[in-house]
mmCIF file of C-alpha atoms in Angstrom:
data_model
loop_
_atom_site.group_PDB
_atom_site.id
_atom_site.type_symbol
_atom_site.label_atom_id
_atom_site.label_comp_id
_atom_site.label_asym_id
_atom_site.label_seq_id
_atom_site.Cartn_x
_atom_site.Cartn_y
_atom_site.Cartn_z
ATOM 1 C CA UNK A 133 4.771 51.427 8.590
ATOM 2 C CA UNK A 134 4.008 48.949 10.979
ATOM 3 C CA UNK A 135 0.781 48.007 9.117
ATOM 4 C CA UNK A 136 3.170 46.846 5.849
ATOM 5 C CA UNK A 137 5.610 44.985 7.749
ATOM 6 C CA UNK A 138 2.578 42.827 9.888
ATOM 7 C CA UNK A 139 0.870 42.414 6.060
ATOM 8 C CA UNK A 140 4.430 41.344 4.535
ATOM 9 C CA UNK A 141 4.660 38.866 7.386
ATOM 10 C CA UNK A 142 1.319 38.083 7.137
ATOM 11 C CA UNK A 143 1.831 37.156 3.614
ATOM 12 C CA UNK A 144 4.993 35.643 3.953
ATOM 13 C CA UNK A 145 3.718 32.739 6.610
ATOM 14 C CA UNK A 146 1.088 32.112 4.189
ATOM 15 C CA UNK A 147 3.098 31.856 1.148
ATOM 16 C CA UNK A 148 5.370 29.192 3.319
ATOM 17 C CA UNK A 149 2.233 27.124 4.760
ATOM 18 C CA UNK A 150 1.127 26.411 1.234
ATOM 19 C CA UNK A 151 3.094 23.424 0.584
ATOM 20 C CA UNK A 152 2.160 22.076 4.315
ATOM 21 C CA UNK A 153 -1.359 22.508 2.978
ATOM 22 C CA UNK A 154 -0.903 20.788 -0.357
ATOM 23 C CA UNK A 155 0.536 17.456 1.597
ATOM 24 C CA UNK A 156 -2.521 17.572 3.906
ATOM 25 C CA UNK A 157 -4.799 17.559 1.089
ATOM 26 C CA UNK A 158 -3.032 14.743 -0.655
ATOM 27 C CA UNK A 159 -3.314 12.362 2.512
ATOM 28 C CA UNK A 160 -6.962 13.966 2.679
ATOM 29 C CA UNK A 161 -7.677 12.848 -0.905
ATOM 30 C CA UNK A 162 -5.734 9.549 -1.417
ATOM 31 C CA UNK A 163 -5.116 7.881 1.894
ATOM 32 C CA UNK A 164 -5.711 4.461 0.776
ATOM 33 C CA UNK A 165 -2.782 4.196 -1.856
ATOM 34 C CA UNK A 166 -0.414 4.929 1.076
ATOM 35 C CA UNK A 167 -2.650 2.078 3.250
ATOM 36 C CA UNK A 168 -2.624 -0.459 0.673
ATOM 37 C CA UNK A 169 1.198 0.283 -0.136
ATOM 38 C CA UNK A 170 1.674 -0.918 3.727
ATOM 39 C CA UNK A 171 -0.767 -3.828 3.522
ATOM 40 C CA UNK A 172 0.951 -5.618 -0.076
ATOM 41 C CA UNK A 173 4.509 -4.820 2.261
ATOM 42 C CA UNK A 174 2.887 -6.669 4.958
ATOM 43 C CA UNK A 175 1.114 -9.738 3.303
ATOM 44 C CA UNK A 176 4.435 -9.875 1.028
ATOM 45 C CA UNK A 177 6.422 -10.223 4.290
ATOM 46 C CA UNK A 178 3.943 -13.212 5.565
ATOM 47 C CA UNK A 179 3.888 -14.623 2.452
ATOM 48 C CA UNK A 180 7.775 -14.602 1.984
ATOM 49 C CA UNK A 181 8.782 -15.220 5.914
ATOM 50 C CA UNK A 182 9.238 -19.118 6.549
ATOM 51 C CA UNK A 183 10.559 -20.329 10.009
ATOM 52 C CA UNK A 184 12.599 -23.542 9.878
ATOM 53 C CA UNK A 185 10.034 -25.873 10.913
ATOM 54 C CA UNK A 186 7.423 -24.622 7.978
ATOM 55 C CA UNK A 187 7.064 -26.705 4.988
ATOM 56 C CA UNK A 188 9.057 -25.723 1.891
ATOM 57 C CA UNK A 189 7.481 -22.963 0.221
ATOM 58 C CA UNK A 190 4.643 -23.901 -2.152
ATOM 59 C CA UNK A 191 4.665 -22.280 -5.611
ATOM 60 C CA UNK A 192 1.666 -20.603 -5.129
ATOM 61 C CA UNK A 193 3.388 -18.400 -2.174
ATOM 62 C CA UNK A 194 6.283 -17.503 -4.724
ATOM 63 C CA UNK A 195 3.809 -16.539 -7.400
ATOM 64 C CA UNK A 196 1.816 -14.742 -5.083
ATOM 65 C CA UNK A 197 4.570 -12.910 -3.692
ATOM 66 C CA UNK A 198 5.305 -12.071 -7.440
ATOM 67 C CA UNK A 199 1.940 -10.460 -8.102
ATOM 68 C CA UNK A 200 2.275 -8.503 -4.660
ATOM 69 C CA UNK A 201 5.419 -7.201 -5.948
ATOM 70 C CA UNK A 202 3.892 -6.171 -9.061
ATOM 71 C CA UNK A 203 0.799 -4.554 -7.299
ATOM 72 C CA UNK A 204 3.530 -2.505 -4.839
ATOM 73 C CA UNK A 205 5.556 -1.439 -7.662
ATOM 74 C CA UNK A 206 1.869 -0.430 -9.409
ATOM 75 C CA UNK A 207 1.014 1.143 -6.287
ATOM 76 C CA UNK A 208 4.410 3.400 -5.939
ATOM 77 C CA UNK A 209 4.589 4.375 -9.339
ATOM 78 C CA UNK A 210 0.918 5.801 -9.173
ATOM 79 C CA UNK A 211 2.251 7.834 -6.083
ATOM 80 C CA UNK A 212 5.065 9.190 -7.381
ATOM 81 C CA UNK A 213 3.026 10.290 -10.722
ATOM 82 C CA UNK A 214 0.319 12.136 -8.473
ATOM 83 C CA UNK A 215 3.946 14.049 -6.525
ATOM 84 C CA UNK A 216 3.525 11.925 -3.294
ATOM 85 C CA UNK A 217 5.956 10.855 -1.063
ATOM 86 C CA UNK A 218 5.859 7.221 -0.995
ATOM 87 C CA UNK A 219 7.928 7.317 2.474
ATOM 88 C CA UNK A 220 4.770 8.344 4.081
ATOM 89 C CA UNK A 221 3.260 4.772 4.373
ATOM 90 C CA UNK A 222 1.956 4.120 7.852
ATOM 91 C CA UNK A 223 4.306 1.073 9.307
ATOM 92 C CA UNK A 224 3.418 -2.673 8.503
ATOM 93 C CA UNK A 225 2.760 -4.794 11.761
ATOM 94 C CA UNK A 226 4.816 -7.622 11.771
ATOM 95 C CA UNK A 227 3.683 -10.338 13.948
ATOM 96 C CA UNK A 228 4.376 -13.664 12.625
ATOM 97 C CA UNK A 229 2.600 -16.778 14.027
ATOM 98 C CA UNK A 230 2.939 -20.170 12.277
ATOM 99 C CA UNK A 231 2.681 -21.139 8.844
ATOM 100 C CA UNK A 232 -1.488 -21.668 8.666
ATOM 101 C CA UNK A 233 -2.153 -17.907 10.081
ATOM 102 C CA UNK A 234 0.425 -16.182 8.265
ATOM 103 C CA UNK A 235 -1.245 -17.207 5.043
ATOM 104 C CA UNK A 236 -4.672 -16.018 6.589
ATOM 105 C CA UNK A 237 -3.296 -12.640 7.997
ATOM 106 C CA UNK A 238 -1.699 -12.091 4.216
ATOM 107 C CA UNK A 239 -4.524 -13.163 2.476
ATOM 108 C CA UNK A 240 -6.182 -10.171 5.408
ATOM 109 C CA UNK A 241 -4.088 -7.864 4.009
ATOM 110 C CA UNK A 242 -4.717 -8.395 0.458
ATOM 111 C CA UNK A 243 -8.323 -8.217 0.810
ATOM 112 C CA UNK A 244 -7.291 -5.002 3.072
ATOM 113 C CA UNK A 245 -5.420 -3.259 0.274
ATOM 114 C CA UNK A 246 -8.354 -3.765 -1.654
ATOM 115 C CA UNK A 247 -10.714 -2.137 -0.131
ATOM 116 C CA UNK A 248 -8.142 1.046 0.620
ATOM 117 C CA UNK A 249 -7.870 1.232 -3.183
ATOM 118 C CA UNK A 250 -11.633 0.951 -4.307
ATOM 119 C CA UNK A 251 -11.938 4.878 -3.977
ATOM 120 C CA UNK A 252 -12.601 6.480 -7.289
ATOM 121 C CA UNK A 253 -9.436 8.163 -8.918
ATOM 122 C CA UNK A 254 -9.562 11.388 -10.649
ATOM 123 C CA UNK A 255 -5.991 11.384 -12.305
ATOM 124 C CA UNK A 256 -6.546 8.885 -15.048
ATOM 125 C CA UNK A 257 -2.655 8.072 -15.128
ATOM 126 C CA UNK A 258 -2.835 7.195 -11.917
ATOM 127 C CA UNK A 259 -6.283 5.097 -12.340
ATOM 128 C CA UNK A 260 -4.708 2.662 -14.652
ATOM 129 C CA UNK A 261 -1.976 1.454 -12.304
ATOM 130 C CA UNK A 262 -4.326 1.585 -9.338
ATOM 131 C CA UNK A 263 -6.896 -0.695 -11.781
ATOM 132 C CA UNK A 264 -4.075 -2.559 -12.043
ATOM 133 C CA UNK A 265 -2.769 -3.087 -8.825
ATOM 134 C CA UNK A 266 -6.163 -4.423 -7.765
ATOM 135 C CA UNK A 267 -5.552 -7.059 -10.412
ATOM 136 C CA UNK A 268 -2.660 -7.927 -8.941
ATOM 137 C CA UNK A 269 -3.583 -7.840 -5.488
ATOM 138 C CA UNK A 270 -6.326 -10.185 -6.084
ATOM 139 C CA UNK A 271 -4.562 -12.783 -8.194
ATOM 140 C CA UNK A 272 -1.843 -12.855 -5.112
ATOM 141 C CA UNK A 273 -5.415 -13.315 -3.021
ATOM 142 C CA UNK A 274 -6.549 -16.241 -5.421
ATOM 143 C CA UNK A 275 -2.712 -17.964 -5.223
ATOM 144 C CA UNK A 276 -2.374 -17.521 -1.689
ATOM 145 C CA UNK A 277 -5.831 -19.234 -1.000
ATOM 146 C CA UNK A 278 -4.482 -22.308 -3.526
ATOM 147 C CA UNK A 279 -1.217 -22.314 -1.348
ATOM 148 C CA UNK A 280 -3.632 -22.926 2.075
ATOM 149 C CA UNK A 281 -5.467 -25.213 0.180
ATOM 150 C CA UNK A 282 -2.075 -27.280 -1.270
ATOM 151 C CA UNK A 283 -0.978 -27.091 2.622
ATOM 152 C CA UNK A 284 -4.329 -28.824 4.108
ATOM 153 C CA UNK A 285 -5.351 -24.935 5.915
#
């Protein structure tokens, strides 16, 4: 008697650590979506954030925070196809500087996001949004370079 009831509990903690395991495997198997999803938030904030002394914002920075927008949104919807929680980005670090190194730190973070994404992708639904959201992500590279180079940087 005592035998079934340690096996039914037995089973019953393993039963209820399967979904524990399945998460762990996902940040096992995909960490760099959930890296890159916090680098495009974090170049997107540099690119957007303008103190009161800064220039007026060039139209490369708004059409590079466009095409950051469009790689996150990429990004997120690839997630939430592959049944990950999109809540589980690790936080951006916000530290702002002047105008000249928040363009380099973004244009960091692109080339960051990058990287975290160049992993090959087994789930071909999710392979076409990652393919593009490196499009993206370098076209916001490309505009935010023009931007330093419109500002003198």
């Amino acid at each position: 008697m005592k035998t079934t009831i340690k096996m039914a509990l037995i089973g019953a903690v393993s039963v209820m650590a399967l979904p524990i395991a399945a998460h762990a495997q996902w940040w096992h198997q995909h960490p760099g979506y959930l890296r890159a999803m916090s680098d495009a938030r974090m170049a997107y904030a540099l690119v957007t954030h303008h103190d009161p002394r800064d220039p007026a914002q060039a139209v490369e920075e708004s059409r590079a925070a466009n095409e950051i927008l469009a790689a996150y949104n990429d990004l997120k919807h690839a997630a939430i196809d592959d049944g990950k929680n999109i809540n589980d980005q690790p936080p951006a670090d916000f530290q702002w500087g002047d105008h000249r190194s928040r363009l380099q730190r973004a244009n960091e973070m692109l080339y960051s996001a990058r990287r975290d994404l160049q992993a090959e992708e087994d789930n071909p639904a999710a392979a076409g949004l990652r393919d593009r959201a490196i499009a993206h992500l370098g076209e916001a590279s490309h505009l935010v370079g023009e931007a330093q180079r419109v500002w003198h940087f």
